[in-house]
Tab-separated table of C-alpha atoms (C1' of nucleotides) and ligand atoms in Angstrom:
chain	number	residue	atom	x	y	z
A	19	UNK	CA	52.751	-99.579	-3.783
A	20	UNK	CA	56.308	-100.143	-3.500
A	21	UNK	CA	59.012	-97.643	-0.935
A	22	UNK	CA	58.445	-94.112	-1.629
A	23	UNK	CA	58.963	-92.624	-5.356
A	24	UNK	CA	62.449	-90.512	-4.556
A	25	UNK	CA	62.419	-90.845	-0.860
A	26	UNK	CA	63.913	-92.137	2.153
A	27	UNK	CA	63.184	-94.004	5.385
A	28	UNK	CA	63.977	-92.307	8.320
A	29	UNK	CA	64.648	-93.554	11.580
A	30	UNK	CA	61.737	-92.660	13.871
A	31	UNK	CA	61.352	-93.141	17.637
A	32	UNK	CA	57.334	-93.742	16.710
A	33	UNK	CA	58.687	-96.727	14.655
A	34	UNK	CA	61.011	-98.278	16.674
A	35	UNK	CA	58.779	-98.811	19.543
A	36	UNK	CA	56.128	-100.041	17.475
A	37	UNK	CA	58.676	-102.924	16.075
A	38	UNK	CA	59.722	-103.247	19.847
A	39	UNK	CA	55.920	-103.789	20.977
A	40	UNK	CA	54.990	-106.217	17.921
A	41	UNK	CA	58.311	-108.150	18.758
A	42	UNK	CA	57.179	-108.704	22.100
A	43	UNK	CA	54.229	-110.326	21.962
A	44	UNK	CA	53.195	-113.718	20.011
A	45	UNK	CA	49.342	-112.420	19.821
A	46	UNK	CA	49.812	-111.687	15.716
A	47	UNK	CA	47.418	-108.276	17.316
A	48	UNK	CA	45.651	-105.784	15.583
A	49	UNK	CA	46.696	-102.301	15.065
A	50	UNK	CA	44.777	-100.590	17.982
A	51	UNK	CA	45.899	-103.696	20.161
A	52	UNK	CA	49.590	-101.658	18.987
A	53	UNK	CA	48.289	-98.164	19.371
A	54	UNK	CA	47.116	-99.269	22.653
A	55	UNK	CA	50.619	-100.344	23.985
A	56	UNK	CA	52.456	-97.857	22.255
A	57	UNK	CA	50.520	-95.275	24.360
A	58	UNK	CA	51.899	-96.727	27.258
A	59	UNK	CA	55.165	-95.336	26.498
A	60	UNK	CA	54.168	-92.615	23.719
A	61	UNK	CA	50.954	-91.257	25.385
A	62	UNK	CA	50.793	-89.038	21.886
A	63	UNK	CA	51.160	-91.211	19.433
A	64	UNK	CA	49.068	-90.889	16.652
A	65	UNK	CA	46.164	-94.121	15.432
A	66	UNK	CA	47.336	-93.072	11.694
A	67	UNK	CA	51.217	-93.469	12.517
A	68	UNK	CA	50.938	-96.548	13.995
A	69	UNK	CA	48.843	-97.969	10.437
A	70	UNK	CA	51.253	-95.922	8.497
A	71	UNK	CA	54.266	-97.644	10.277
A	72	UNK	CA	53.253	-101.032	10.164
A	73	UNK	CA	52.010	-100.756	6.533
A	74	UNK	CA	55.654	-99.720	6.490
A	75	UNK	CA	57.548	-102.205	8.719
A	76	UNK	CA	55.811	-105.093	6.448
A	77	UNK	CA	56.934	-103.246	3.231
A	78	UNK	CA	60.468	-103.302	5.043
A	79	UNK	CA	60.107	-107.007	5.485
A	80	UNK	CA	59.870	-107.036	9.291
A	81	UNK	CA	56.590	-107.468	9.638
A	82	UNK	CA	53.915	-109.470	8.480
A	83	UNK	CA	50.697	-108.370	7.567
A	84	UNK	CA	47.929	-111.311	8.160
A	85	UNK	CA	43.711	-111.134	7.245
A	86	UNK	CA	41.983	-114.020	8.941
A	87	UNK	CA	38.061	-112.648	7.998
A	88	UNK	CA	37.470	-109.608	6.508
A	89	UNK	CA	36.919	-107.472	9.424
A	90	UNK	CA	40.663	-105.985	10.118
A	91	UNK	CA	43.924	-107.344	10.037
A	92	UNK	CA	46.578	-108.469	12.326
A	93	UNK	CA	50.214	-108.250	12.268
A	94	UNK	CA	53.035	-110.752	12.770
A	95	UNK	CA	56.685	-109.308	14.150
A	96	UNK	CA	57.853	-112.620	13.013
A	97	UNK	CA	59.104	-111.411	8.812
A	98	UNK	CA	59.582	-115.438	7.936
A	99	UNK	CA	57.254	-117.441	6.421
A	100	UNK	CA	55.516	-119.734	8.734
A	101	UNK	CA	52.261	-121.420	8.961
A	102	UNK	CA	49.099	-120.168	11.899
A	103	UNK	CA	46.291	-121.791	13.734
A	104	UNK	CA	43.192	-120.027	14.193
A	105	UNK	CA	40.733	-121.306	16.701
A	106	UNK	CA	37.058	-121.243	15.978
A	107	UNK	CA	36.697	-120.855	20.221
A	108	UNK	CA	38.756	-118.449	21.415
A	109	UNK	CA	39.978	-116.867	18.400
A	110	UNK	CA	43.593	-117.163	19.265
A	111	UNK	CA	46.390	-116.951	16.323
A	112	UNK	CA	48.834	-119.745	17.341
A	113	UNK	CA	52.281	-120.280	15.408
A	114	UNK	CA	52.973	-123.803	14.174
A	115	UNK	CA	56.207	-125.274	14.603
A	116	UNK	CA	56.250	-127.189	11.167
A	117	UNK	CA	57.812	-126.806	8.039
A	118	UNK	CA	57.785	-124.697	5.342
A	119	UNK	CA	57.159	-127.179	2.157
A	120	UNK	CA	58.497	-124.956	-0.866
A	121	UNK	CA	57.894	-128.433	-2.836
A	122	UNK	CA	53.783	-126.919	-3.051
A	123	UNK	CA	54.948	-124.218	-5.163
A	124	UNK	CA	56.770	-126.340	-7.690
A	125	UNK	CA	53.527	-128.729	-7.568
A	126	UNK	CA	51.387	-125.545	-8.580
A	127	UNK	CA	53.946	-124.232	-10.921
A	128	UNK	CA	54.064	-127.655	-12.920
A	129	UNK	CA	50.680	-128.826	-12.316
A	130	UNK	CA	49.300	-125.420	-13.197
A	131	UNK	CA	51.774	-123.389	-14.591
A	132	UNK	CA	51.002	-120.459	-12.297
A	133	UNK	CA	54.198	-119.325	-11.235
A	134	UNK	CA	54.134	-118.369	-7.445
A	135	UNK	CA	56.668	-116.892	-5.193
A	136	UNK	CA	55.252	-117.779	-1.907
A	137	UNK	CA	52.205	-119.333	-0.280
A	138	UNK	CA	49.981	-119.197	3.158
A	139	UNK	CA	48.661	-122.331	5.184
A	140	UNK	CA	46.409	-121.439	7.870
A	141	UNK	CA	44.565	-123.930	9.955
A	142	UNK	CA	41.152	-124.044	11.944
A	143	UNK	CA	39.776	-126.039	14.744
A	144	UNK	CA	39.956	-126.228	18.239
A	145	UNK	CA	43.100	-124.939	19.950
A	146	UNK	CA	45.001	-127.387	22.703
A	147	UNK	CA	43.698	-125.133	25.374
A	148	UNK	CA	39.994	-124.928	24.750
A	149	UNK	CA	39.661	-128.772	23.895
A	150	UNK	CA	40.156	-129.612	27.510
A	151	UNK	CA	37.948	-126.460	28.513
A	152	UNK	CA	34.787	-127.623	27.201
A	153	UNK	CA	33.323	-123.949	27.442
A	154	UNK	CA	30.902	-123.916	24.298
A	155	UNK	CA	32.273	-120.214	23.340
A	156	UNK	CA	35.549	-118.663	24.815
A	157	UNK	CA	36.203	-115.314	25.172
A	158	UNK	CA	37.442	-114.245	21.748
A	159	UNK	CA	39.516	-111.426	23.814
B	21	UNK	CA	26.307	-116.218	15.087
B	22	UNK	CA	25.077	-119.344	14.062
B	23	UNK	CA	21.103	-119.453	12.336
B	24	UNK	CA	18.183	-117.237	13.619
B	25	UNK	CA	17.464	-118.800	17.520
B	26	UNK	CA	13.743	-119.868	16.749
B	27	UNK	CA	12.813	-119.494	13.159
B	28	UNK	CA	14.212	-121.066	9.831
B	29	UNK	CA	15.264	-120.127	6.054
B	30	UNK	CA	12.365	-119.213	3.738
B	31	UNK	CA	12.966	-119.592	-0.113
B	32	UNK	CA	13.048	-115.714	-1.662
B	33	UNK	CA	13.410	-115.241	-5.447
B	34	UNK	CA	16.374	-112.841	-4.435
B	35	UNK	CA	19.013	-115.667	-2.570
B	36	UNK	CA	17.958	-117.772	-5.456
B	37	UNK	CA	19.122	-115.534	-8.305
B	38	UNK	CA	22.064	-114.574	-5.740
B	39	UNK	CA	23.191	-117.839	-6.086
B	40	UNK	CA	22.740	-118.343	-9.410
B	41	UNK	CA	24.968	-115.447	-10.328
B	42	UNK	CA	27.545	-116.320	-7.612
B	43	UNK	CA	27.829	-120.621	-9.570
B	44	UNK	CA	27.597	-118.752	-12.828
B	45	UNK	CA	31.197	-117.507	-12.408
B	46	UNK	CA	35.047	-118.690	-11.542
B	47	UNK	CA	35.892	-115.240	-10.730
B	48	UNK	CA	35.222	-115.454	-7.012
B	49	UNK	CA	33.344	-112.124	-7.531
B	50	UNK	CA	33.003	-108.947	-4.543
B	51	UNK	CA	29.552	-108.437	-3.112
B	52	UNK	CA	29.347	-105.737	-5.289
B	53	UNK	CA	29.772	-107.319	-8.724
B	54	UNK	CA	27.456	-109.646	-7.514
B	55	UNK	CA	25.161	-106.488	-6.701
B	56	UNK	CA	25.607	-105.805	-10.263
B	57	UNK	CA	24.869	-108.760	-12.040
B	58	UNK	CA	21.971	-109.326	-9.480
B	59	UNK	CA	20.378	-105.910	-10.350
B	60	UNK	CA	19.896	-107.102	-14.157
B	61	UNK	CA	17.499	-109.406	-13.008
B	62	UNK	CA	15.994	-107.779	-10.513
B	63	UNK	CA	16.910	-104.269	-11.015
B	64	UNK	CA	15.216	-103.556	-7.505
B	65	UNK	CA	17.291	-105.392	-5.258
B	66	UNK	CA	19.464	-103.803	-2.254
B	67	UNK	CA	22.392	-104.154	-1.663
B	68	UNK	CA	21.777	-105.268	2.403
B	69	UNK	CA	20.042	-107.959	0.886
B	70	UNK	CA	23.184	-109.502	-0.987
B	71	UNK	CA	25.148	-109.218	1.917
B	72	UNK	CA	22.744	-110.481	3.612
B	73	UNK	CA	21.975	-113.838	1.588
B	74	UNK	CA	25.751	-113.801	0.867
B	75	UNK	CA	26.473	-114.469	4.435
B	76	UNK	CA	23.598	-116.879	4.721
B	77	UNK	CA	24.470	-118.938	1.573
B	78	UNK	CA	27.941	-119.321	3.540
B	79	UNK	CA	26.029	-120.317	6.552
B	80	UNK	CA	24.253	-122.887	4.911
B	81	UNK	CA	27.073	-124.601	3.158
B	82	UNK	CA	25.991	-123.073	-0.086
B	83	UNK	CA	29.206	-120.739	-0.828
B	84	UNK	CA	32.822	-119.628	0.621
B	85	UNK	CA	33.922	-116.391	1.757
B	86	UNK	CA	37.647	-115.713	1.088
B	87	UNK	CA	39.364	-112.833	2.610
B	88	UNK	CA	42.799	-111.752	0.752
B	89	UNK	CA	43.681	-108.639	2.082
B	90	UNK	CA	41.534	-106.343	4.626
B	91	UNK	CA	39.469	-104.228	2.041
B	92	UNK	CA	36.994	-106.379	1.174
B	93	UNK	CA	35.618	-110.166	0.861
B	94	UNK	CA	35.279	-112.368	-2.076
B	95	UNK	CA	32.487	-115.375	-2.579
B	96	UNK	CA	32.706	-118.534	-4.097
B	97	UNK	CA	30.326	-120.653	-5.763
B	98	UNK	CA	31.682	-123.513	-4.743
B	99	UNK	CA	31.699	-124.328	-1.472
B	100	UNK	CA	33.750	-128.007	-1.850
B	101	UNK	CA	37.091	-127.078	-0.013
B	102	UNK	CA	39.776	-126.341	-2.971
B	103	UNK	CA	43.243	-124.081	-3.073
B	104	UNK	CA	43.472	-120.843	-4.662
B	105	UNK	CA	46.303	-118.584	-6.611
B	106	UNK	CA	46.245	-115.122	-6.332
B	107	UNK	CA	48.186	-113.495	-8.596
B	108	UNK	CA	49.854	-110.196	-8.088
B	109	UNK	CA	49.896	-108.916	-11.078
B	110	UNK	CA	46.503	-108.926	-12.347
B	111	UNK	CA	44.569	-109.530	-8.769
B	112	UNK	CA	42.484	-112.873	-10.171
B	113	UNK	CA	41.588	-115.351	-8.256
B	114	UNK	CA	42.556	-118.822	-9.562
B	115	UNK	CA	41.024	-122.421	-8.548
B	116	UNK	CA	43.979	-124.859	-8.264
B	117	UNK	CA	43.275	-128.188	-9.621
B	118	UNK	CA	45.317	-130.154	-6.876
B	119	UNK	CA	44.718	-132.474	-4.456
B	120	UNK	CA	43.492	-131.403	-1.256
B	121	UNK	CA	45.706	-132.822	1.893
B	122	UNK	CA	43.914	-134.085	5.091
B	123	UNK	CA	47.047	-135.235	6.110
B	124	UNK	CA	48.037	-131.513	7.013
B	125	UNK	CA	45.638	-131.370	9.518
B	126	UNK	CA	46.616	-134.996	10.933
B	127	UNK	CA	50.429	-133.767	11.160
B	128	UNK	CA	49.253	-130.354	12.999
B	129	UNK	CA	47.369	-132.788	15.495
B	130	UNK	CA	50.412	-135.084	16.376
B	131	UNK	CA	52.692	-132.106	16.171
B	132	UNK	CA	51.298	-129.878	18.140
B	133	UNK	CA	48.182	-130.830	19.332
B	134	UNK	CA	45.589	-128.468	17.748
B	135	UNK	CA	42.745	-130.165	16.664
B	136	UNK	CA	41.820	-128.865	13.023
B	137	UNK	CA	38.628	-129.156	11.111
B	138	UNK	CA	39.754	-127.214	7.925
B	139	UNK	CA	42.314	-125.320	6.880
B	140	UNK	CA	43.242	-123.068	3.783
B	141	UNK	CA	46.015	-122.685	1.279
B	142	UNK	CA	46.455	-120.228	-1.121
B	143	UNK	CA	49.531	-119.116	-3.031
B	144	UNK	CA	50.328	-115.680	-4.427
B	145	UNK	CA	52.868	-115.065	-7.785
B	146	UNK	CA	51.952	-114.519	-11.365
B	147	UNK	CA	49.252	-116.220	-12.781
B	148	UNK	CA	49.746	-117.767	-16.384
B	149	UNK	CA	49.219	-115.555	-18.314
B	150	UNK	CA	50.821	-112.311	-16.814
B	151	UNK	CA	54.113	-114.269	-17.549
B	152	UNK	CA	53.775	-114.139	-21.023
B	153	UNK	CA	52.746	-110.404	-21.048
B	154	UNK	CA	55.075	-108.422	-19.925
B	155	UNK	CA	53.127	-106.005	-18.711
B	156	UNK	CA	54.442	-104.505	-15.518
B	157	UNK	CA	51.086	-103.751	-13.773
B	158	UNK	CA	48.276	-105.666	-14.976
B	159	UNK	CA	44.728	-104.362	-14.917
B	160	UNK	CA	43.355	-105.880	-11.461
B	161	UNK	CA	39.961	-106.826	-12.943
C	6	DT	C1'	77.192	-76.358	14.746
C	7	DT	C1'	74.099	-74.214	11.836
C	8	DT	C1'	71.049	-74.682	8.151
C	9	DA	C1'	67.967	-76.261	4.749
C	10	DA	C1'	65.193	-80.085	2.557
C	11	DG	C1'	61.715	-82.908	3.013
C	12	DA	C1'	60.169	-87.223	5.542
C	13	DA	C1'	57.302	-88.264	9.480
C	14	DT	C1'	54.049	-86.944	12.881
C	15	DG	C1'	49.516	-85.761	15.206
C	16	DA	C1'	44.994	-84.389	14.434
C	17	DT	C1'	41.272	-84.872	11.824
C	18	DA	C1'	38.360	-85.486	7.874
C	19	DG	C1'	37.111	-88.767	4.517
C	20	DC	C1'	36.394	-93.207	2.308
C	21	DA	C1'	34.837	-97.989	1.395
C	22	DT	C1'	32.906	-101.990	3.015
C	23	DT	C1'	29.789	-104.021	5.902
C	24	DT	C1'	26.115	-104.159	9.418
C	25	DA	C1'	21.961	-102.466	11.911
C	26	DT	C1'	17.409	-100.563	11.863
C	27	DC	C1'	12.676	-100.558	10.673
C	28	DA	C1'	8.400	-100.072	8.102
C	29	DT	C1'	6.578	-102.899	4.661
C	30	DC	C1'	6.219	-107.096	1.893
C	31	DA	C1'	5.500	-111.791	1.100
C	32	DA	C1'	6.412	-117.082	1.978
C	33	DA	C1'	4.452	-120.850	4.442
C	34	DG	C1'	0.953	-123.195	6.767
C	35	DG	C1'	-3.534	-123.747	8.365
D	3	DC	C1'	-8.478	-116.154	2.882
D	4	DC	C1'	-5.934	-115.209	7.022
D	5	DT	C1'	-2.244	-115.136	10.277
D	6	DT	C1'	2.501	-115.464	11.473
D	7	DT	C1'	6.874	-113.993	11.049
D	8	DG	C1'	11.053	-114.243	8.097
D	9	DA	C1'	12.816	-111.370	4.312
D	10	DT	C1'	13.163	-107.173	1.736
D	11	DG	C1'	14.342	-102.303	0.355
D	12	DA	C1'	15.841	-97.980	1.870
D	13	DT	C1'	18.638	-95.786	4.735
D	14	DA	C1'	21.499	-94.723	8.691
D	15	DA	C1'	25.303	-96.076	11.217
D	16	DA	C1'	29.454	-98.565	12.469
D	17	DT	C1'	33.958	-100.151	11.450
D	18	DG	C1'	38.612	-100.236	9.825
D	19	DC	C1'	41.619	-97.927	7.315
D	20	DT	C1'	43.553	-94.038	4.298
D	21	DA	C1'	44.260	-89.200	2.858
D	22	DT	C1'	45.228	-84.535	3.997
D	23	DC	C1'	47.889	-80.911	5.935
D	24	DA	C1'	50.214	-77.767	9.047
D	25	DT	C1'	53.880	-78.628	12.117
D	26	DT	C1'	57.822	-81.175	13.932
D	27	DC	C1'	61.869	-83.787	13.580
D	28	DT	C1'	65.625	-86.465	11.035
D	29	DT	C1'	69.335	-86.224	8.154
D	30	DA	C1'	73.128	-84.644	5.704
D	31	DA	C1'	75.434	-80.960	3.735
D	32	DA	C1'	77.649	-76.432	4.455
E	225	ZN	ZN1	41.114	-121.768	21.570
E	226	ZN	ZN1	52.931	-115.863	13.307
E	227	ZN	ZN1	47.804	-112.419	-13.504
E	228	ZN	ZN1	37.505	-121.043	-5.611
DNA sequence: TTTAAGAATGATAGCATTTATCATCAAAGG
DNA sequence: CCTTTGATGATAAATGCTATCATTCTTAAA
């Protein structure tokens, strides 16, 4: 579950571009939304490397892997902790500029006594885009 | 997406003993344990109904779905909104006795001007009890 | 620069969870 | 009792991800 038993990382092209390609978009996409743009530079790439390497890239700590719904997951080239929007209408994943409050895990820890190292706000709602569009469902991509 | 278009919710024997297994336990249980427990009642059952009533107990207000991780999804019995820990260690799924903050969603508003209806917090570490045992690698269930 | 070790890849098969299908059953209302 | 139609059980299928493996490529030592 942790790096590799008595191995190494090596330094791939594959996993370079697939940082370069998360890093460039604020989307927080999926991995075939990846595999997708990747094969716009790598037409070969492989589906499995590009799970492998961003199962890898978040073990690294320069990715983030998020689950919104059980259905797949979608990945964040932005390693710090931050907290998301999710809108119920066009199912958009939308950074939020506020702050990190460690103070919540010292209210668990003494409130509780469970001892956590981090935590994960996520909001839902209506994004600022599709409250002024008064579409009743957007286009979810 | 939302309830069948024309026709409504009959009362089966099966979503009632669904959720009576699903408020019967904290352990925020898979739709397979729930399978289980389900199938000692009514050792007939299938498992396309418990998804199936799991989904619409969610629909009607009756449960939560929580998704940590991509695998799979976890249910809860209690569908009042409420914080969870997930512990690392062992895997459980912990209610959090603390207060839960509208005034997260009002700041996300004013700050930046998506309009929430809910949001979630849940915080990962090591429960209670896997600090006093030592054990490196608890059981996960 | 060559060489050897083994990590990473591409291709594909496999797996686990969830959903769709459909003939049959049964809840609700008259 | 009878009709309507939502719900069930059994099963197939879809989805998202992981495992496998022969081959390729990275790395570091010779
Ligand atoms: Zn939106
Ligand atoms: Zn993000
Ligand atoms: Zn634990
Ligand atoms: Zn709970």
């Amino acid at each position: 579950m942790a790096a590799k038993q008595t191995g190494f990382v090596r330094k791939t092209k594959q996993r370079e571009v697939i940082l370069e390609v998360l890093r460039s978009t604020k989307s927080h996409p999926t991995a075939d939304w990846v595999y997708q743009e990747v094969r716009k530079k790598m037409p070969n790439v492989s589906l499995g490397t590009i799970y492998r390497n961003l199962k890898t890239l978040t073990e690294m700590g320069e990715a983030l892997e998020l689950s919104y719904g059980s259905t797949y997951s979608r990945f964040d080239g932005n390693p710090e902790n931050h907290y998301h929007f999710v809108c119920e209408n066009c199912g958009s994943v939308i950074d939020l500029d506020i702050p990190v409050t460690d103070a919540l895990e010292r209210e668990v820890a003494e409130k509780t006594g469970h001892k956590a190292a981090s935590h994960r706000l996520e909001f839902y709602g209506l994004c600022r885009d599709c409250q002024t569009n008064d579409s009743t469902n957007g286009s979810l991509h």
